[in-house]
């Protein structure tokens, strides 16, 4: 009985040891590469056991049809059924297969290559697999720094923006010497061209050189702006000139209002004079008074008809009298 138990223990130990030896391992984390670069998707058998005599298959596990990426079998590559998008871009290092390394080299990475890949290794008595998550990155345009004026405290407002990144990048403000500044506002948008980012910050005159850096993994783009004391002197002058401009503007507005008021009064007076002249002309026409007296001030003239209809007495405010008689030759 003891012999049987000992035999079973030995068999189990051998089995566990072999299972451990044939464990397929992948990368510790996500694999990242930029579009256009070459990348290695790690896959190996633990303890470096040779897989030259085994079947090694790479395929996309995140797609419904499980596209074949690369197949090694019977000591050779068998890519007759390989997905068209991977043709000519995959390679297994046959020398590394002897050391248990079945990592796949993928050349000229494309955006469509992003996804989950499974590395499947199979022998006549054993099989194992591991999954590799692959992310394809795109570096966007260099950041652009824009001066956006001053705030009410005299700080210079700066804005940094860039677009065309994938995945979302990190943006940071850095002063010369390595110190970092916190963004006041941060905006991120995504469209068919990738991610766009825009951050703003306000700085005092003490900061002379400001860097806007955008990072994507180990890749970075940077733009530098150098501030001068003239920028801040401009704000100081404007801070002094602004109240003066406000006062002058208010004074100008008062003058314009007075002018408009006087203009309207003058227009009303002219309208009233035209009305008076019109009434005077009508009076003269009705009484048949000659036009020679039209130069008299019509608002101060009194006209009186004599007892006979042929005579008229006209008296002005200066007590002057003019007698008109139609019977006179």
Tab-separated table of N, CA, C and O in Angstrom, residues 39-97:
chain	number	residue	atom	x	y	z
A	39	UNK	N	7.419	46.064	-33.939
A	39	UNK	CA	7.179	45.716	-32.544
A	39	UNK	C	7.362	44.220	-32.345
A	39	UNK	O	7.169	43.420	-33.285
A	40	UNK	N	7.735	43.840	-31.138
A	40	UNK	CA	7.851	42.430	-30.762
A	40	UNK	C	6.730	42.105	-29.784
A	40	UNK	O	6.608	42.740	-28.731
A	41	UNK	N	5.929	41.089	-30.102
A	41	UNK	CA	4.887	40.605	-29.193
A	41	UNK	C	5.465	39.395	-28.445
A	41	UNK	O	5.651	38.323	-29.032
A	42	UNK	N	5.761	39.574	-27.143
A	42	UNK	CA	6.474	38.516	-26.403
A	42	UNK	C	5.625	37.269	-26.157
A	42	UNK	O	4.443	37.349	-25.828
A	43	UNK	N	6.275	36.127	-26.294
A	43	UNK	CA	5.655	34.834	-25.965
A	43	UNK	C	6.789	33.799	-25.859
A	43	UNK	O	7.631	33.703	-26.762
A	44	UNK	N	6.798	33.053	-24.752
A	44	UNK	CA	7.861	32.058	-24.568
A	44	UNK	C	7.390	30.949	-23.631
A	44	UNK	O	6.398	31.099	-22.915
A	45	UNK	N	8.132	29.880	-23.654
A	45	UNK	CA	7.855	28.758	-22.753
A	45	UNK	C	8.804	28.868	-21.565
A	45	UNK	O	10.002	29.106	-21.727
A	46	UNK	N	8.229	28.700	-20.381
A	46	UNK	CA	9.019	28.860	-19.165
A	46	UNK	C	10.187	27.871	-19.124
A	46	UNK	O	10.073	26.740	-19.607
A	47	UNK	N	11.305	28.336	-18.611
A	47	UNK	CA	12.547	27.569	-18.464
A	47	UNK	C	13.245	27.340	-19.798
A	47	UNK	O	14.203	26.562	-19.884
A	48	UNK	N	12.780	27.999	-20.854
A	48	UNK	CA	13.491	27.976	-22.131
A	48	UNK	C	13.488	26.648	-22.846
A	48	UNK	O	14.448	26.315	-23.565
A	49	UNK	N	12.468	25.864	-22.687
A	49	UNK	CA	12.376	24.571	-23.374
A	49	UNK	C	12.119	24.801	-24.861
A	49	UNK	O	11.275	25.615	-25.245
A	50	UNK	N	12.804	24.103	-25.718
A	50	UNK	CA	12.706	24.280	-27.163
A	50	UNK	C	11.298	23.974	-27.667
A	50	UNK	O	10.647	23.016	-27.224
A	51	UNK	N	10.863	24.801	-28.597
A	51	UNK	CA	9.548	24.596	-29.220
A	51	UNK	C	9.707	24.367	-30.718
A	51	UNK	O	8.750	24.502	-31.482
A	52	UNK	N	10.922	24.012	-31.138
A	52	UNK	CA	11.173	23.799	-32.566
A	52	UNK	C	10.274	22.703	-33.128
A	52	UNK	O	9.800	22.796	-34.269
A	53	UNK	N	10.019	21.666	-32.341
A	53	UNK	CA	9.208	20.538	-32.819
A	53	UNK	C	7.726	20.721	-32.519
A	53	UNK	O	6.937	19.783	-32.717
A	54	UNK	N	7.337	21.889	-32.021
A	54	UNK	CA	5.939	22.127	-31.649
A	54	UNK	C	5.225	23.015	-32.681
A	54	UNK	O	5.854	23.539	-33.606
A	55	UNK	N	3.964	23.134	-32.478
A	55	UNK	CA	3.143	24.017	-33.316
A	55	UNK	C	3.006	25.364	-32.586
A	55	UNK	O	2.607	25.403	-31.422
A	56	UNK	N	3.302	26.470	-33.279
A	56	UNK	CA	3.180	27.814	-32.717
A	56	UNK	C	2.211	28.604	-33.591
A	56	UNK	O	2.458	28.802	-34.793
A	57	UNK	N	1.143	29.040	-32.973
A	57	UNK	CA	0.121	29.764	-33.734
A	57	UNK	C	-0.190	31.110	-33.051
A	57	UNK	O	-0.448	31.162	-31.857
A	58	UNK	N	-0.147	32.174	-33.845
A	58	UNK	CA	-0.564	33.503	-33.389
A	58	UNK	C	-1.855	33.875	-34.115
A	58	UNK	O	-1.940	33.758	-35.343
A	59	UNK	N	-2.860	34.359	-33.344
A	59	UNK	CA	-4.111	34.803	-33.974
A	59	UNK	C	-4.759	35.891	-33.121
A	59	UNK	O	-4.405	36.077	-31.947
A	60	UNK	N	-5.696	36.616	-33.725
A	60	UNK	CA	-6.409	37.686	-33.024
A	60	UNK	C	-7.559	37.082	-32.243
A	60	UNK	O	-8.516	36.548	-32.824
A	61	UNK	N	-7.502	37.211	-30.920
A	61	UNK	CA	-8.548	36.643	-30.074
A	61	UNK	C	-9.698	37.613	-29.836
A	61	UNK	O	-10.724	37.228	-29.270
A	62	UNK	N	-9.533	38.885	-30.248
A	62	UNK	CA	-10.587	39.877	-30.011
A	62	UNK	C	-11.523	40.012	-31.193
A	62	UNK	O	-12.479	40.802	-31.139
A	63	UNK	N	-11.275	39.276	-32.262
A	63	UNK	CA	-12.135	39.333	-33.446
A	63	UNK	C	-12.982	38.071	-33.532
A	63	UNK	O	-12.561	36.978	-33.118
A	64	UNK	N	-14.163	38.251	-34.114
A	64	UNK	CA	-15.103	37.126	-34.187
A	64	UNK	C	-14.560	35.961	-35.012
A	64	UNK	O	-14.773	34.798	-34.680
A	65	UNK	N	-13.857	36.275	-36.089
A	65	UNK	CA	-13.375	35.205	-36.959
A	65	UNK	C	-11.966	34.734	-36.595
A	65	UNK	O	-11.385	33.895	-37.291
A	66	UNK	N	-11.394	35.280	-35.501
A	66	UNK	CA	-10.073	34.863	-35.018
A	66	UNK	C	-9.063	34.813	-36.166
A	66	UNK	O	-8.587	33.751	-36.571
A	67	UNK	N	-8.727	35.969	-36.689
A	67	UNK	CA	-7.819	36.053	-37.826
A	67	UNK	C	-6.477	35.401	-37.522
A	67	UNK	O	-5.893	35.607	-36.460
A	68	UNK	N	-5.994	34.609	-38.477
A	68	UNK	CA	-4.677	33.995	-38.340
A	68	UNK	C	-3.617	35.050	-38.631
A	68	UNK	O	-3.602	35.672	-39.699
A	69	UNK	N	-2.713	35.234	-37.683
A	69	UNK	CA	-1.644	36.212	-37.843
A	69	UNK	C	-0.362	35.532	-38.316
A	69	UNK	O	0.312	36.021	-39.234
A	70	UNK	N	-0.025	34.381	-37.690
A	70	UNK	CA	1.177	33.641	-38.116
A	70	UNK	C	1.071	32.200	-37.620
A	70	UNK	O	0.613	31.949	-36.506
A	71	UNK	N	1.552	31.268	-38.446
A	71	UNK	CA	1.524	29.850	-38.073
A	71	UNK	C	2.875	29.209	-38.386
A	71	UNK	O	3.398	29.333	-39.494
A	72	UNK	N	3.424	28.547	-37.353
A	72	UNK	CA	4.650	27.748	-37.505
A	72	UNK	C	4.297	26.305	-37.179
A	72	UNK	O	3.767	26.000	-36.112
A	73	UNK	N	4.636	25.383	-38.120
A	73	UNK	CA	4.302	23.973	-37.926
A	73	UNK	C	5.222	23.119	-38.793
A	73	UNK	O	5.567	23.504	-39.918
A	74	UNK	N	5.601	21.971	-38.233
A	74	UNK	CA	6.488	21.044	-38.966
A	74	UNK	C	7.770	21.744	-39.413
A	74	UNK	O	8.193	21.647	-40.580
A	75	UNK	N	8.340	22.519	-38.485
A	75	UNK	CA	9.637	23.179	-38.702
A	75	UNK	C	9.621	24.244	-39.791
A	75	UNK	O	10.681	24.566	-40.343
A	76	UNK	N	8.464	24.800	-40.069
A	76	UNK	CA	8.419	25.841	-41.102
A	76	UNK	C	7.195	26.737	-40.895
A	76	UNK	O	6.242	26.355	-40.202
A	77	UNK	N	7.243	27.926	-41.504
A	77	UNK	CA	6.101	28.859	-41.451
A	77	UNK	C	5.037	28.408	-42.446
A	77	UNK	O	5.353	28.114	-43.610
A	78	UNK	N	3.802	28.366	-42.000
A	78	UNK	CA	2.675	27.917	-42.835
A	78	UNK	C	1.611	29.011	-42.871
A	78	UNK	O	0.624	28.972	-42.144
A	79	UNK	N	1.822	30.002	-43.729
A	79	UNK	CA	0.945	31.181	-43.720
A	79	UNK	C	0.027	31.259	-44.937
A	79	UNK	O	-0.344	32.338	-45.392
A	80	UNK	N	-0.348	30.098	-45.431
A	80	UNK	CA	-1.264	30.087	-46.583
A	80	UNK	C	-2.599	30.728	-46.226
A	80	UNK	O	-3.190	31.469	-47.029
A	81	UNK	N	-3.094	30.475	-45.010
A	81	UNK	CA	-4.382	31.016	-44.577
A	81	UNK	C	-4.234	32.287	-43.726
A	81	UNK	O	-5.167	32.667	-43.014
A	82	UNK	N	-3.077	32.883	-43.798
A	82	UNK	CA	-2.825	34.103	-43.022
A	82	UNK	C	-3.734	35.243	-43.476
A	82	UNK	O	-4.033	35.391	-44.672
A	83	UNK	N	-4.196	36.052	-42.523
A	83	UNK	CA	-5.031	37.222	-42.855
A	83	UNK	C	-4.277	38.145	-43.804
A	83	UNK	O	-3.071	38.377	-43.654
A	84	UNK	N	-5.003	38.669	-44.780
A	84	UNK	CA	-4.389	39.497	-45.816
A	84	UNK	C	-3.682	40.721	-45.238
A	84	UNK	O	-2.637	41.139	-45.745
A	85	UNK	N	-4.231	41.296	-44.167
A	85	UNK	CA	-3.656	42.522	-43.604
A	85	UNK	C	-2.294	42.298	-42.953
A	85	UNK	O	-1.563	43.262	-42.694
A	86	UNK	N	-1.928	41.012	-42.702
A	86	UNK	CA	-0.641	40.721	-42.062
A	86	UNK	C	0.380	40.121	-43.030
A	86	UNK	O	1.500	39.814	-42.620
A	87	UNK	N	0.009	39.992	-44.273
A	87	UNK	CA	0.908	39.376	-45.249
A	87	UNK	C	2.221	40.157	-45.352
A	87	UNK	O	2.214	41.375	-45.548
A	88	UNK	N	3.322	39.446	-45.206
A	88	UNK	CA	4.631	40.051	-45.354
A	88	UNK	C	5.084	40.902	-44.179
A	88	UNK	O	6.154	41.536	-44.257
A	89	UNK	N	4.327	40.896	-43.078
A	89	UNK	CA	4.685	41.768	-41.946
A	89	UNK	C	4.967	40.986	-40.663
A	89	UNK	O	5.217	41.588	-39.623
A	90	UNK	N	4.916	39.665	-40.680
A	90	UNK	CA	5.130	38.867	-39.472
A	90	UNK	C	6.349	37.956	-39.638
A	90	UNK	O	6.681	37.534	-40.746
A	91	UNK	N	7.001	37.676	-38.476
A	91	UNK	CA	8.189	36.826	-38.527
A	91	UNK	C	8.455	36.190	-37.170
A	91	UNK	O	8.367	36.849	-36.136
A	92	UNK	N	8.775	34.892	-37.189
A	92	UNK	CA	9.253	34.173	-36.005
A	92	UNK	C	10.739	33.907	-36.197
A	92	UNK	O	11.175	33.506	-37.283
A	93	UNK	N	11.517	34.117	-35.155
A	93	UNK	CA	12.948	33.842	-35.203
A	93	UNK	C	13.167	32.361	-34.906
A	93	UNK	O	13.020	31.914	-33.764
A	94	UNK	N	13.525	31.580	-35.934
A	94	UNK	CA	13.645	30.129	-35.779
A	94	UNK	C	14.771	29.747	-34.821
A	94	UNK	O	14.695	28.707	-34.156
A	95	UNK	N	15.809	30.549	-34.756
A	95	UNK	CA	16.888	30.256	-33.814
A	95	UNK	C	16.420	30.427	-32.379
A	95	UNK	O	16.824	29.677	-31.479
A	96	UNK	N	15.555	31.414	-32.147
A	96	UNK	CA	15.033	31.650	-30.800
A	96	UNK	C	14.053	30.566	-30.380
A	96	UNK	O	13.842	30.333	-29.184
A	97	UNK	N	13.443	29.875	-31.343
A	97	UNK	CA	12.518	28.786	-31.011
A	97	UNK	C	13.229	27.691	-30.227
A	97	UNK	O	12.614	27.026	-29.377
